[in-house]
Amino acid sequence: MPDGGRDAQLFVLAGPDLARSFPVGERATLGRADECDVVLRDRSISRKHAVLVRQGERWYVQDLGSTNGVSKDGQRAERIELQDGDEFKLGDLPLRLRVGAVEVADIEFALEAPVPRQAAAPPPRPVAVEVRTAPAEELEEEIEIE
């Protein structure tokens, strides 16, 4: 374990990056922008959403003025202290911080609700159409033969 086991790993618990994990050092910028240290593809994440930072033995997530904020236990805040195993959200995206060496098998991931399939439209019902035909003699009168 580098740095006495104080390095951390960030696990994505739902969304398009479900089951991905990212190693983080003392500081990591989180967001959708390619220049972020941890790039997250969820639509509720701002381009530069937050920063995860270690100060001594403590970890914090700091909002960078994002649209959808940072929250833990349903409470939105500008800065949140995190401990090993804590879950928090960036926008609507749940994440978990694990400090030190972690086995992926120890992490529980949210299963995405299946997208309901729309039932196939029933086939159109037959429509009764009344067809009238004229007797053959009437048809001959209408056709002019030259």
Short mmCIF file of C-alpha atoms in Angstrom, two decimals:
data_model
loop_
_atom_site.label_atom_id
_atom_site.label_comp_id
_atom_site.label_asym_id
_atom_site.label_seq_id
_atom_site.Cartn_x
_atom_site.Cartn_y
_atom_site.Cartn_z
CA MET A 1 0.00 0.00 0.00
CA PRO A 2 1.59 3.28 -1.02
CA ASP A 3 1.84 6.10 1.48
CA GLY A 4 1.05 3.95 4.51
CA GLY A 5 -2.34 2.88 3.12
CA ARG A 6 -3.71 6.40 3.05
CA ASP A 7 -4.28 6.57 -0.70
CA ALA A 8 -7.86 6.02 -1.70
CA GLN A 9 -10.04 4.57 -4.39
CA LEU A 10 -13.31 6.02 -5.63
CA PHE A 11 -16.03 3.58 -6.71
CA VAL A 12 -18.95 4.47 -8.99
CA LEU A 13 -22.10 2.79 -7.67
CA ALA A 14 -24.58 3.51 -10.50
CA GLY A 15 -24.99 5.23 -13.86
CA PRO A 16 -23.00 4.93 -17.09
CA ASP A 17 -19.72 4.31 -15.22
CA LEU A 18 -21.23 1.63 -12.93
CA ALA A 19 -18.57 -0.58 -11.28
CA ARG A 20 -15.65 1.58 -12.42
CA SER A 21 -13.11 2.61 -9.82
CA PHE A 22 -10.50 5.32 -9.81
CA PRO A 23 -7.36 5.50 -7.68
CA VAL A 24 -6.94 8.93 -6.10
CA GLY A 25 -3.90 10.47 -4.48
CA GLU A 26 -3.89 13.55 -2.27
CA ARG A 27 -6.07 15.55 -4.65
CA ALA A 28 -8.33 14.65 -7.58
CA THR A 29 -10.65 16.81 -9.66
CA LEU A 30 -13.98 15.09 -10.44
CA GLY A 31 -16.19 15.96 -13.42
CA ARG A 32 -17.21 15.33 -17.04
CA ALA A 33 -14.34 17.31 -18.61
CA ASP A 34 -11.48 15.30 -20.12
CA GLU A 35 -8.94 17.29 -18.11
CA CYS A 36 -10.39 16.06 -14.78
CA ASP A 37 -8.45 13.42 -12.85
CA VAL A 38 -11.64 11.35 -12.53
CA VAL A 39 -13.86 11.64 -15.62
CA LEU A 40 -17.49 10.70 -14.91
CA ARG A 41 -20.01 10.42 -17.75
CA ASP A 42 -23.22 10.88 -15.76
CA ARG A 43 -25.46 13.68 -17.10
CA SER A 44 -25.96 15.19 -13.61
CA ILE A 45 -22.21 15.89 -13.30
CA SER A 46 -20.78 19.31 -14.19
CA ARG A 47 -17.65 19.65 -16.33
CA LYS A 48 -15.58 20.40 -13.21
CA HIS A 49 -17.90 19.28 -10.44
CA ALA A 50 -15.83 18.77 -7.29
CA VAL A 51 -12.41 18.07 -5.86
CA LEU A 52 -11.55 15.16 -3.58
CA VAL A 53 -8.70 16.12 -1.27
CA ARG A 54 -6.77 14.57 1.58
CA GLN A 55 -5.66 16.83 4.41
CA GLY A 56 -3.54 14.88 6.86
CA GLU A 57 -5.54 11.73 7.67
CA ARG A 58 -8.89 13.26 6.66
CA TRP A 59 -10.62 13.23 3.28
CA TYR A 60 -12.97 15.92 1.96
CA VAL A 61 -15.07 16.42 -1.14
CA GLN A 62 -15.43 20.11 -2.07
CA ASP A 63 -18.03 21.38 -4.54
CA LEU A 64 -16.53 23.53 -7.30
CA GLY A 65 -19.71 25.52 -7.93
CA SER A 66 -21.43 22.69 -9.77
CA THR A 67 -25.04 22.88 -10.91
CA ASN A 68 -26.26 19.77 -9.04
CA GLY A 69 -24.03 19.92 -5.97
CA VAL A 70 -22.44 17.47 -3.58
CA SER A 71 -24.41 15.61 -0.91
CA LYS A 72 -24.06 12.94 1.76
CA ASP A 73 -26.96 11.28 3.58
CA GLY A 74 -29.36 13.47 1.60
CA GLN A 75 -27.76 16.71 2.85
CA ARG A 76 -26.24 19.01 0.26
CA ALA A 77 -23.11 20.93 1.32
CA GLU A 78 -20.18 22.85 -0.14
CA ARG A 79 -17.61 20.69 1.68
CA ILE A 80 -18.12 17.25 3.20
CA GLU A 81 -15.73 15.23 5.33
CA LEU A 82 -15.51 11.60 4.23
CA GLN A 83 -14.27 8.49 5.97
CA ASP A 84 -13.42 5.06 4.65
CA GLY A 85 -16.55 3.43 3.19
CA ASP A 86 -18.65 6.63 3.07
CA GLU A 87 -21.11 7.05 0.23
CA PHE A 88 -21.79 10.48 -1.20
CA LYS A 89 -23.30 11.91 -4.36
CA LEU A 90 -22.11 14.23 -7.05
CA GLY A 91 -25.37 15.39 -8.59
CA ASP A 92 -27.43 12.18 -8.83
CA LEU A 93 -24.39 9.88 -9.05
CA PRO A 94 -23.62 7.76 -5.96
CA LEU A 95 -19.94 7.19 -5.19
CA ARG A 96 -18.06 5.42 -2.40
CA LEU A 97 -14.67 6.34 -1.01
CA ARG A 98 -12.43 3.54 0.22
CA VAL A 99 -9.14 4.38 1.89
CA GLY A 100 -6.24 1.96 1.57
CA ALA A 101 -6.23 -1.39 -0.23
CA VAL A 102 -9.69 -2.52 -1.29
CA GLU A 103 -11.01 -5.66 -2.95
CA VAL A 104 -13.64 -4.94 -5.61
CA ALA A 105 -15.63 -7.90 -4.25
CA ASP A 106 -16.16 -5.85 -1.06
CA ILE A 107 -18.09 -3.14 -2.93
CA GLU A 108 -21.85 -3.32 -3.49
CA PHE A 109 -23.08 -1.71 -6.69
CA ALA A 110 -26.60 -0.49 -7.40
CA LEU A 111 -28.34 -2.44 -10.10
CA GLU A 112 -29.83 -0.20 -12.71
CA ALA A 113 -33.58 -0.58 -12.98
CA PRO A 114 -34.34 -2.21 -16.31
CA VAL A 115 -35.80 0.11 -18.86
CA PRO A 116 -39.40 -0.95 -19.33
CA ARG A 117 -40.02 -2.27 -22.79
CA GLN A 118 -42.99 -0.86 -24.55
CA ALA A 119 -45.50 -3.47 -25.51
CA ALA A 120 -45.78 -4.00 -29.20
CA ALA A 121 -48.79 -2.30 -30.68
CA PRO A 122 -51.56 -4.77 -31.43
CA PRO A 123 -52.04 -5.47 -35.12
CA PRO A 124 -54.64 -3.29 -36.77
CA ARG A 125 -58.13 -4.71 -36.64
CA PRO A 126 -59.63 -5.65 -39.99
CA VAL A 127 -62.01 -3.08 -41.33
CA ALA A 128 -65.09 -4.21 -43.21
CA VAL A 129 -65.23 -2.55 -46.59
CA GLU A 130 -68.29 -2.83 -48.78
CA VAL A 131 -67.38 -3.24 -52.40
CA ARG A 132 -70.10 -2.70 -54.97
CA THR A 133 -69.73 -4.03 -58.43
CA ALA A 134 -71.83 -3.11 -61.37
CA PRO A 135 -73.30 -5.73 -63.67
CA ALA A 136 -71.19 -6.44 -66.74
CA GLU A 137 -73.67 -4.74 -69.12
CA GLU A 138 -73.39 -1.42 -67.27
CA LEU A 139 -69.58 -1.56 -67.46
CA GLU A 140 -69.70 -2.09 -71.22
CA GLU A 141 -71.84 1.00 -71.73
CA GLU A 142 -69.35 3.20 -69.89
CA ILE A 143 -66.44 2.10 -72.04
CA GLU A 144 -66.46 3.62 -75.47
CA ILE A 145 -65.09 1.31 -78.09
CA GLU A 146 -63.72 2.93 -81.18
#
